[in-house]
Amino acid sequence: MNQTGSGLLSVVPGITASTALCAIFGSPVGHSLSPVVHNAGFAAAGLDYAYLAFDVPDIAAGLAAARTLRVRGLSITIPHKETVLSLLDEVDPLAVSMGAVNTVVNDGGRLVGYNTDIDGVSGALEAWQVASDGRHLVILGAGGAARAALFGALRRGKPEVVWIVARNPGRAEALASTARSVASAPVHVLPDLAGSGLAQRDALIINATPVGMHPKISGTPVPADLLGARHVVFDLVYNPLMTRLLREAAAAGARVIGGDEMFMRQAFRQFVLWTGQAAPRHAMAEAFRQAITARSVPG
Ligand code: NAP
């Protein structure tokens, strides 16, 4: 074999004519850590699977291609999580209520949609033994992650009150309306936390805004003087792993949970849906840790 041939083989040792393809469809997708995490999982499980990222501006065309190419599984990300619903053959009822799909399984030609972000939120809360019962559930933001936060937190019990804190009144009301249909608790909408009395509440606070995310890491969605030991603070941002919000919450005596706890658990659930096998959690988490550490290094 010539040098070029052996070089190619060493770059892609696992690809065969029968390799099952999984992929992420979104636009942009260059930032995604899903390829690193899932390829590490497939390798650790000894599966003939591979995962690629595709920048797909037109999700209908992307799904048509996935059908033709018999792609086994898809992650769906911004901006397609909502629009993809109407293009699938079947959607899990929970994903329908939430109005968003982040995972597709190609089941013998039928494309079936799920939302594993909900599992990511509820699984992280369960692992940290956090229940919503009797607490004020404070959700910051009103986008897709906020929806997952709402549904995931409601799986963990009945909050006393739900707060939707979001700067866009239309999006905030839309999420509040969903919350009223699924939560047996009063739902309040606030534009921000000024005068909210948050410091005096037993609260589960979930940040589902990008505030504090790399590169604007000096931002925080909650003023430090509102944070205290009566709070559990779950920041869905995972780059950096320790955000300013989490640092200030921990310093004020709150329990804190990082966004990697959600990201990894939603990926574990995807792995199970695509392969029918348990996710090799350690290998996937280690690949994530290495990738996020490399990304956090300045320059
Ligand atoms: P999205 O649909 O764009 O929603 C973002 C929400 O945050 C919107 O309500 C937006 O308000 C609000 N927002 C944006 N910038 C803000 C600012 N400077 N101040 C106050 N509010 C602001 O995004 P998404 O998909 O929900 O994701 C939100 C964040 O969640 C992401 O940035 C990511 O860090 C995190 N996330 C984490 C995971 C995980 O696995 N850990 C998964 C998904 C997302 P407007 O509508 O007014 O713009």
mmCIF file of C-alpha atoms and ligand atoms in Angstrom:
data_model
loop_
_atom_site.group_PDB
_atom_site.id
_atom_site.type_symbol
_atom_site.label_atom_id
_atom_site.label_comp_id
_atom_site.label_asym_id
_atom_site.label_seq_id
_atom_site.Cartn_x
_atom_site.Cartn_y
_atom_site.Cartn_z
ATOM 1 C CA MET A 1 0.000 0.000 0.000
ATOM 2 C CA ASN A 2 1.349 3.453 -0.845
ATOM 3 C CA GLN A 3 1.966 6.141 1.766
ATOM 4 C CA THR A 4 -1.159 8.165 0.973
ATOM 5 C CA GLY A 5 -3.363 5.101 1.309
ATOM 6 C CA SER A 6 -1.999 4.060 4.697
ATOM 7 C CA GLY A 7 -2.196 7.689 5.893
ATOM 8 C CA LEU A 8 -5.883 7.851 5.013
ATOM 9 C CA LEU A 9 -6.586 4.587 6.776
ATOM 10 C CA SER A 10 -4.953 5.820 9.941
ATOM 11 C CA VAL A 11 -7.146 8.962 9.916
ATOM 12 C CA VAL A 12 -10.439 7.091 9.493
ATOM 13 C CA PRO A 13 -9.829 3.604 10.884
ATOM 14 C CA GLY A 14 -13.441 2.899 11.831
ATOM 15 C CA ILE A 15 -15.291 3.828 8.605
ATOM 16 C CA THR A 16 -16.560 0.889 6.560
ATOM 17 C CA ALA A 17 -19.108 0.396 3.787
ATOM 18 C CA SER A 18 -21.730 -0.399 6.436
ATOM 19 C CA THR A 19 -20.968 2.385 8.921
ATOM 20 C CA ALA A 20 -24.165 3.921 10.326
ATOM 21 C CA LEU A 21 -24.156 7.703 10.019
ATOM 22 C CA CYS A 22 -25.469 10.117 12.637
ATOM 23 C CA ALA A 23 -25.202 13.873 12.278
ATOM 24 C CA ILE A 24 -26.095 17.280 13.640
ATOM 25 C CA PHE A 25 -28.150 19.590 11.410
ATOM 26 C CA GLY A 26 -28.210 23.290 12.247
ATOM 27 C CA SER A 27 -26.865 26.627 11.121
ATOM 28 C CA PRO A 28 -24.309 27.449 12.397
ATOM 29 C CA VAL A 29 -22.903 24.149 13.734
ATOM 30 C CA GLY A 30 -19.174 24.895 13.875
ATOM 31 C CA HIS A 31 -19.285 25.352 17.660
ATOM 32 C CA SER A 32 -20.971 22.004 18.377
ATOM 33 C CA LEU A 33 -19.291 19.529 20.715
ATOM 34 C CA SER A 34 -21.726 16.764 19.754
ATOM 35 C CA PRO A 35 -19.375 15.188 17.136
ATOM 36 C CA VAL A 36 -16.563 14.886 19.687
ATOM 37 C CA VAL A 37 -18.849 13.426 22.346
ATOM 38 C CA HIS A 38 -20.763 10.958 20.160
ATOM 39 C CA ASN A 39 -17.744 9.704 18.192
ATOM 40 C CA ALA A 40 -15.988 9.032 21.515
ATOM 41 C CA GLY A 41 -19.078 7.113 22.625
ATOM 42 C CA PHE A 42 -19.315 5.051 19.428
ATOM 43 C CA ALA A 43 -15.601 4.192 19.628
ATOM 44 C CA ALA A 44 -15.795 3.226 23.307
ATOM 45 C CA ALA A 45 -18.834 1.019 22.647
ATOM 46 C CA GLY A 46 -17.107 -0.607 19.634
ATOM 47 C CA LEU A 47 -19.978 0.432 17.323
ATOM 48 C CA ASP A 48 -19.632 0.862 13.544
ATOM 49 C CA TYR A 49 -21.160 4.346 13.757
ATOM 50 C CA ALA A 50 -19.840 7.793 12.851
ATOM 51 C CA TYR A 51 -21.143 11.304 13.597
ATOM 52 C CA LEU A 52 -20.657 14.426 11.461
ATOM 53 C CA ALA A 53 -21.757 18.077 11.608
ATOM 54 C CA PHE A 54 -23.606 19.643 8.660
ATOM 55 C CA ASP A 55 -24.435 23.316 8.265
ATOM 56 C CA VAL A 56 -28.012 23.001 7.009
ATOM 57 C CA PRO A 57 -29.850 26.287 6.366
ATOM 58 C CA ASP A 58 -32.862 24.482 4.796
ATOM 59 C CA ILE A 59 -34.086 21.778 7.183
ATOM 60 C CA ALA A 60 -36.653 20.344 4.742
ATOM 61 C CA ALA A 61 -33.878 19.714 2.201
ATOM 62 C CA GLY A 62 -31.676 18.339 4.980
ATOM 63 C CA LEU A 63 -34.319 15.835 6.077
ATOM 64 C CA ALA A 64 -34.914 14.748 2.480
ATOM 65 C CA ALA A 65 -31.179 14.069 2.191
ATOM 66 C CA ALA A 66 -31.183 12.174 5.490
ATOM 67 C CA ARG A 67 -33.990 9.947 4.189
ATOM 68 C CA THR A 68 -32.160 9.293 0.903
ATOM 69 C CA LEU A 69 -28.849 8.563 2.612
ATOM 70 C CA ARG A 70 -30.545 6.501 5.361
ATOM 71 C CA VAL A 71 -28.903 8.525 8.095
ATOM 72 C CA ARG A 72 -29.590 6.646 11.341
ATOM 73 C CA GLY A 73 -29.871 9.551 13.759
ATOM 74 C CA LEU A 74 -29.882 13.325 13.864
ATOM 75 C CA SER A 75 -29.307 16.029 16.422
ATOM 76 C CA ILE A 76 -31.317 19.119 15.477
ATOM 77 C CA THR A 77 -30.138 22.501 16.661
ATOM 78 C CA ILE A 78 -30.670 26.237 16.139
ATOM 79 C CA PRO A 79 -32.644 27.416 14.181
ATOM 80 C CA HIS A 80 -34.596 24.230 13.339
ATOM 81 C CA LYS A 81 -35.802 22.756 16.644
ATOM 82 C CA GLU A 82 -39.363 24.035 16.173
ATOM 83 C CA THR A 83 -39.785 23.988 12.379
ATOM 84 C CA VAL A 84 -38.631 20.365 12.134
ATOM 85 C CA LEU A 85 -41.755 19.061 13.928
ATOM 86 C CA SER A 86 -44.056 19.333 10.914
ATOM 87 C CA LEU A 87 -41.547 17.553 8.646
ATOM 88 C CA LEU A 88 -41.307 14.311 10.642
ATOM 89 C CA ASP A 89 -43.391 11.121 10.349
ATOM 90 C CA GLU A 90 -43.972 10.883 14.101
ATOM 91 C CA VAL A 91 -43.131 12.990 17.148
ATOM 92 C CA ASP A 92 -42.950 11.881 20.771
ATOM 93 C CA PRO A 93 -45.925 13.409 22.681
ATOM 94 C CA LEU A 94 -43.673 15.241 25.159
ATOM 95 C CA ALA A 95 -41.775 16.895 22.307
ATOM 96 C CA VAL A 96 -45.138 17.887 20.801
ATOM 97 C CA SER A 97 -46.254 19.548 24.067
ATOM 98 C CA MET A 98 -42.933 21.304 24.333
ATOM 99 C CA GLY A 99 -43.025 22.333 20.691
ATOM 100 C CA ALA A 100 -39.412 21.397 19.953
ATOM 101 C CA VAL A 101 -37.443 18.393 18.687
ATOM 102 C CA ASN A 102 -33.678 18.055 19.168
ATOM 103 C CA THR A 103 -33.296 14.399 18.187
ATOM 104 C CA VAL A 104 -34.470 12.328 15.218
ATOM 105 C CA VAL A 105 -34.308 8.554 14.843
ATOM 106 C CA ASN A 106 -34.582 7.011 11.375
ATOM 107 C CA ASP A 107 -36.604 3.916 12.160
ATOM 108 C CA GLY A 108 -36.545 1.919 8.915
ATOM 109 C CA GLY A 109 -37.349 4.995 6.824
ATOM 110 C CA ARG A 110 -39.730 6.643 9.327
ATOM 111 C CA LEU A 111 -38.295 9.774 10.915
ATOM 112 C CA VAL A 112 -39.325 9.965 14.578
ATOM 113 C CA GLY A 113 -38.668 13.085 16.703
ATOM 114 C CA TYR A 114 -37.815 13.347 20.399
ATOM 115 C CA ASN A 115 -36.630 15.992 22.816
ATOM 116 C CA THR A 116 -33.706 14.818 24.931
ATOM 117 C CA ASP A 117 -33.034 18.323 26.310
ATOM 118 C CA ILE A 118 -35.883 17.616 28.753
ATOM 119 C CA ASP A 119 -34.072 14.442 29.874
ATOM 120 C CA GLY A 120 -30.907 16.522 30.201
ATOM 121 C CA VAL A 121 -32.555 18.942 32.625
ATOM 122 C CA SER A 122 -34.547 16.411 34.649
ATOM 123 C CA GLY A 123 -31.628 13.955 34.749
ATOM 124 C CA ALA A 124 -29.258 16.597 36.080
ATOM 125 C CA LEU A 125 -31.745 17.655 38.773
ATOM 126 C CA GLU A 126 -32.292 14.024 39.733
ATOM 127 C CA ALA A 127 -28.554 13.340 39.949
ATOM 128 C CA TRP A 128 -28.166 16.338 42.252
ATOM 129 C CA GLN A 129 -31.265 15.266 44.230
ATOM 130 C CA VAL A 130 -33.061 18.521 43.527
ATOM 131 C CA ALA A 131 -36.872 18.482 43.486
ATOM 132 C CA SER A 132 -39.143 21.309 42.362
ATOM 133 C CA ASP A 133 -41.717 20.620 45.095
ATOM 134 C CA GLY A 134 -42.546 23.625 47.244
ATOM 135 C CA ARG A 135 -40.023 25.850 45.471
ATOM 136 C CA HIS A 136 -40.387 28.888 43.280
ATOM 137 C CA LEU A 137 -39.255 27.757 39.832
ATOM 138 C CA VAL A 138 -37.489 30.749 38.266
ATOM 139 C CA ILE A 139 -36.710 30.367 34.564
ATOM 140 C CA LEU A 140 -34.495 33.028 32.974
ATOM 141 C CA GLY A 141 -35.111 33.293 29.224
ATOM 142 C CA ALA A 142 -37.968 32.157 27.003
ATOM 143 C CA GLY A 143 -36.314 30.265 24.131
ATOM 144 C CA GLY A 144 -35.879 26.556 23.440
ATOM 145 C CA ALA A 145 -33.638 25.890 26.433
ATOM 146 C CA ALA A 146 -36.153 27.653 28.708
ATOM 147 C CA ARG A 147 -38.874 25.305 27.427
ATOM 148 C CA ALA A 148 -36.675 22.306 28.216
ATOM 149 C CA ALA A 149 -35.983 23.807 31.658
ATOM 150 C CA LEU A 150 -39.721 24.145 32.319
ATOM 151 C CA PHE A 151 -40.614 20.595 31.263
ATOM 152 C CA GLY A 152 -37.533 19.070 32.897
ATOM 153 C CA ALA A 153 -38.128 20.852 36.214
ATOM 154 C CA LEU A 154 -41.822 19.885 36.215
ATOM 155 C CA ARG A 155 -40.759 16.230 35.980
ATOM 156 C CA ARG A 156 -39.043 16.782 39.319
ATOM 157 C CA GLY A 157 -42.157 17.813 41.252
ATOM 158 C CA LYS A 158 -44.717 20.570 41.681
ATOM 159 C CA PRO A 159 -43.317 24.079 42.171
ATOM 160 C CA GLU A 160 -45.268 26.521 44.337
ATOM 161 C CA VAL A 161 -44.980 29.287 41.727
ATOM 162 C CA VAL A 162 -43.424 29.467 38.251
ATOM 163 C CA TRP A 163 -41.637 32.669 37.192
ATOM 164 C CA ILE A 164 -40.769 33.344 33.576
ATOM 165 C CA VAL A 165 -38.158 36.130 33.521
ATOM 166 C CA ALA A 166 -37.541 37.300 29.953
ATOM 167 C CA ARG A 167 -36.895 40.563 28.169
ATOM 168 C CA ASN A 168 -39.103 39.830 25.148
ATOM 169 C CA PRO A 169 -42.763 40.122 26.275
ATOM 170 C CA GLY A 170 -44.150 38.090 23.349
ATOM 171 C CA ARG A 171 -41.801 35.135 23.889
ATOM 172 C CA ALA A 172 -42.269 35.374 27.674
ATOM 173 C CA GLU A 173 -46.075 35.222 27.355
ATOM 174 C CA ALA A 174 -45.883 32.311 24.918
ATOM 175 C CA LEU A 175 -43.791 30.305 27.381
ATOM 176 C CA ALA A 176 -46.034 31.369 30.285
ATOM 177 C CA SER A 177 -49.050 30.143 28.352
ATOM 178 C CA THR A 178 -47.381 26.737 27.875
ATOM 179 C CA ALA A 179 -46.462 26.719 31.570
ATOM 180 C CA ARG A 180 -50.076 27.405 32.561
ATOM 181 C CA SER A 181 -51.208 24.461 30.474
ATOM 182 C CA VAL A 182 -48.802 21.991 32.090
ATOM 183 C CA ALA A 183 -48.078 23.283 35.633
ATOM 184 C CA SER A 184 -50.571 23.264 38.484
ATOM 185 C CA ALA A 185 -49.090 26.482 39.907
ATOM 186 C CA PRO A 186 -49.518 30.213 39.383
ATOM 187 C CA VAL A 187 -47.281 31.505 36.585
ATOM 188 C CA HIS A 188 -45.813 35.014 36.748
ATOM 189 C CA VAL A 189 -44.064 36.868 33.925
ATOM 190 C CA LEU A 190 -41.347 39.414 34.784
ATOM 191 C CA PRO A 191 -39.114 41.464 32.460
ATOM 192 C CA ASP A 192 -36.226 41.280 34.958
ATOM 193 C CA LEU A 193 -35.514 40.490 38.616
ATOM 194 C CA ALA A 194 -35.663 44.061 39.980
ATOM 195 C CA GLY A 195 -38.055 44.178 42.950
ATOM 196 C CA SER A 196 -38.834 40.460 42.634
ATOM 197 C CA GLY A 197 -38.027 39.518 46.220
ATOM 198 C CA LEU A 198 -36.016 36.571 44.904
ATOM 199 C CA ALA A 199 -33.610 36.700 47.854
ATOM 200 C CA GLN A 200 -36.464 35.799 50.235
ATOM 201 C CA ARG A 201 -37.694 32.754 48.270
ATOM 202 C CA ASP A 202 -36.809 29.078 48.310
ATOM 203 C CA ALA A 203 -36.089 28.925 44.619
ATOM 204 C CA LEU A 204 -34.767 26.728 41.854
ATOM 205 C CA ILE A 205 -33.255 29.262 39.427
ATOM 206 C CA ILE A 206 -32.449 28.043 35.915
ATOM 207 C CA ASN A 207 -30.507 30.286 33.545
ATOM 208 C CA ALA A 208 -31.665 29.546 29.986
ATOM 209 C CA THR A 209 -30.198 32.716 28.454
ATOM 210 C CA PRO A 210 -26.716 32.932 26.898
ATOM 211 C CA VAL A 211 -25.715 35.591 29.463
ATOM 212 C CA GLY A 212 -22.314 34.642 30.900
ATOM 213 C CA MET A 213 -21.360 32.463 27.934
ATOM 214 C CA HIS A 214 -17.944 32.671 26.254
ATOM 215 C CA PRO A 215 -16.649 35.175 25.146
ATOM 216 C CA LYS A 216 -18.785 37.530 27.304
ATOM 217 C CA ILE A 217 -17.950 35.679 30.505
ATOM 218 C CA SER A 218 -18.221 38.751 32.757
ATOM 219 C CA GLY A 219 -22.005 38.807 32.297
ATOM 220 C CA THR A 220 -24.493 37.405 34.783
ATOM 221 C CA PRO A 221 -28.300 37.230 34.584
ATOM 222 C CA VAL A 222 -28.822 37.515 38.375
ATOM 223 C CA PRO A 223 -27.427 40.341 40.539
ATOM 224 C CA ALA A 224 -25.215 38.773 43.241
ATOM 225 C CA ASP A 225 -27.116 40.452 46.082
ATOM 226 C CA LEU A 226 -30.257 38.475 45.183
ATOM 227 C CA LEU A 227 -28.509 35.100 45.609
ATOM 228 C CA GLY A 228 -28.409 33.106 48.843
ATOM 229 C CA ALA A 229 -28.452 29.766 50.638
ATOM 230 C CA ARG A 230 -32.163 29.257 49.928
ATOM 231 C CA HIS A 231 -31.411 28.799 46.236
ATOM 232 C CA VAL A 232 -30.432 26.039 43.859
ATOM 233 C CA VAL A 233 -28.898 27.645 40.750
ATOM 234 C CA PHE A 234 -28.686 25.640 37.524
ATOM 235 C CA ASP A 235 -26.854 27.466 34.712
ATOM 236 C CA LEU A 236 -27.490 25.829 31.324
ATOM 237 C CA VAL A 237 -24.466 27.668 29.881
ATOM 238 C CA TYR A 238 -21.516 25.224 29.761
ATOM 239 C CA ASN A 239 -18.794 27.344 28.164
ATOM 240 C CA PRO A 240 -17.229 28.206 30.581
ATOM 241 C CA LEU A 241 -18.110 25.364 32.955
ATOM 242 C CA MET A 242 -17.968 27.713 35.955
ATOM 243 C CA THR A 243 -19.848 30.856 34.978
ATOM 244 C CA ARG A 244 -19.905 34.088 36.933
ATOM 245 C CA LEU A 245 -23.482 33.241 37.994
ATOM 246 C CA LEU A 246 -22.384 29.892 39.449
ATOM 247 C CA ARG A 247 -19.364 31.425 41.193
ATOM 248 C CA GLU A 248 -21.449 34.145 42.831
ATOM 249 C CA ALA A 249 -24.245 31.729 43.730
ATOM 250 C CA ALA A 250 -21.795 29.300 45.364
ATOM 251 C CA ALA A 251 -20.155 32.180 47.265
ATOM 252 C CA ALA A 252 -23.616 33.185 48.570
ATOM 253 C CA GLY A 253 -24.220 29.643 49.865
ATOM 254 C CA ALA A 254 -26.452 28.336 47.064
ATOM 255 C CA ARG A 255 -26.170 24.857 45.588
ATOM 256 C CA VAL A 256 -24.977 25.093 41.989
ATOM 257 C CA ILE A 257 -25.293 22.865 38.916
ATOM 258 C CA GLY A 258 -23.386 23.486 35.660
ATOM 259 C CA GLY A 259 -24.659 23.263 32.072
ATOM 260 C CA ASP A 260 -22.437 20.261 31.301
ATOM 261 C CA GLU A 261 -24.761 18.231 33.520
ATOM 262 C CA MET A 262 -27.589 18.892 31.049
ATOM 263 C CA PHE A 263 -25.482 18.630 27.898
ATOM 264 C CA MET A 264 -24.048 15.228 28.780
ATOM 265 C CA ARG A 265 -27.371 13.724 29.813
ATOM 266 C CA GLN A 266 -29.182 14.847 26.676
ATOM 267 C CA ALA A 267 -26.335 13.253 24.664
ATOM 268 C CA PHE A 268 -26.534 9.980 26.648
ATOM 269 C CA ARG A 269 -30.234 9.726 25.824
ATOM 270 C CA GLN A 270 -29.552 10.401 22.122
ATOM 271 C CA PHE A 271 -26.961 7.631 22.102
ATOM 272 C CA VAL A 272 -29.498 5.163 23.503
ATOM 273 C CA LEU A 273 -32.150 6.215 20.962
ATOM 274 C CA TRP A 274 -29.790 5.763 17.980
ATOM 275 C CA THR A 275 -27.962 2.608 19.038
ATOM 276 C CA GLY A 276 -30.277 0.778 21.452
ATOM 277 C CA GLN A 277 -27.297 0.466 23.788
ATOM 278 C CA ALA A 278 -26.358 2.131 27.060
ATOM 279 C CA ALA A 279 -24.145 5.179 26.564
ATOM 280 C CA PRO A 280 -20.471 4.784 27.585
ATOM 281 C CA ARG A 281 -20.810 7.726 29.909
ATOM 282 C CA HIS A 282 -17.253 7.943 31.128
ATOM 283 C CA ALA A 283 -15.718 8.030 27.628
ATOM 284 C CA MET A 284 -18.247 10.609 26.405
ATOM 285 C CA ALA A 285 -17.824 12.843 29.475
ATOM 286 C CA GLU A 286 -14.034 12.660 29.210
ATOM 287 C CA ALA A 287 -14.143 13.664 25.514
ATOM 288 C CA PHE A 288 -16.403 16.596 26.421
ATOM 289 C CA ARG A 289 -14.123 17.666 29.281
ATOM 290 C CA GLN A 290 -11.050 17.648 27.059
ATOM 291 C CA ALA A 291 -12.778 19.552 24.261
ATOM 292 C CA ILE A 292 -14.252 22.229 26.525
ATOM 293 C CA THR A 293 -10.934 22.663 28.354
ATOM 294 C CA ALA A 294 -9.101 23.122 25.038
ATOM 295 C CA ARG A 295 -11.738 25.623 23.939
ATOM 296 C CA SER A 296 -11.432 27.662 27.174
ATOM 297 C CA VAL A 297 -7.696 28.184 26.675
ATOM 298 C CA PRO A 298 -7.270 31.817 25.565
ATOM 299 C CA GLY A 299 -5.807 32.351 22.111
HETATM 300 P P1 NAP B 1 -32.737 31.066 22.270
HETATM 301 O O1 NAP B 1 -33.868 30.268 21.735
HETATM 302 O O2 NAP B 1 -32.039 32.057 21.407
HETATM 303 O O3 NAP B 1 -33.272 31.807 23.612
HETATM 304 C C1 NAP B 1 -32.429 32.611 24.385
HETATM 305 C C2 NAP B 1 -33.226 33.367 25.415
HETATM 306 O O4 NAP B 1 -32.324 34.202 26.153
HETATM 307 C C3 NAP B 1 -34.279 34.315 24.814
HETATM 308 O O5 NAP B 1 -35.337 34.465 25.723
HETATM 309 C C4 NAP B 1 -33.476 35.601 24.667
HETATM 310 O O6 NAP B 1 -34.269 36.763 24.617
HETATM 311 C C5 NAP B 1 -32.697 35.580 25.974
HETATM 312 N N1 NAP B 1 -31.514 36.416 25.904
HETATM 313 C C6 NAP B 1 -30.552 36.402 24.956
HETATM 314 N N2 NAP B 1 -29.606 37.329 25.241
HETATM 315 C C7 NAP B 1 -30.010 37.946 26.381
HETATM 316 C C8 NAP B 1 -29.467 38.991 27.165
HETATM 317 N N3 NAP B 1 -28.300 39.575 26.844
HETATM 318 N N4 NAP B 1 -30.145 39.382 28.264
HETATM 319 C C9 NAP B 1 -31.321 38.793 28.606
HETATM 320 N N5 NAP B 1 -31.884 37.793 27.897
HETATM 321 C C10 NAP B 1 -31.227 37.370 26.802
HETATM 322 O O7 NAP B 1 -31.576 30.098 22.788
HETATM 323 P P2 NAP B 1 -31.738 28.682 23.522
HETATM 324 O O8 NAP B 1 -31.648 27.579 22.544
HETATM 325 O O9 NAP B 1 -32.913 28.748 24.426
HETATM 326 O O10 NAP B 1 -30.383 28.638 24.370
HETATM 327 C C11 NAP B 1 -30.144 29.536 25.426
HETATM 328 C C12 NAP B 1 -28.834 29.169 26.107
HETATM 329 O O11 NAP B 1 -29.004 27.920 26.785
HETATM 330 C C13 NAP B 1 -27.689 28.924 25.109
HETATM 331 O O12 NAP B 1 -26.992 30.088 24.853
HETATM 332 C C14 NAP B 1 -26.836 27.890 25.827
HETATM 333 O O13 NAP B 1 -25.867 28.551 26.606
HETATM 334 C C15 NAP B 1 -27.800 27.181 26.747
HETATM 335 N N6 NAP B 1 -28.109 25.805 26.310
HETATM 336 C C16 NAP B 1 -27.499 24.810 26.978
HETATM 337 C C17 NAP B 1 -27.769 23.496 26.656
HETATM 338 C C18 NAP B 1 -27.095 22.394 27.429
HETATM 339 O O14 NAP B 1 -27.170 21.224 27.002
HETATM 340 N N7 NAP B 1 -26.478 22.699 28.550
HETATM 341 C C19 NAP B 1 -28.671 23.197 25.624
HETATM 342 C C20 NAP B 1 -29.294 24.246 24.937
HETATM 343 C C21 NAP B 1 -28.985 25.554 25.294
HETATM 344 P P3 NAP B 1 -34.748 37.386 23.188
HETATM 345 O O15 NAP B 1 -35.828 36.477 22.701
HETATM 346 O O16 NAP B 1 -35.186 38.737 23.541
HETATM 347 O O17 NAP B 1 -33.501 37.362 22.318
#
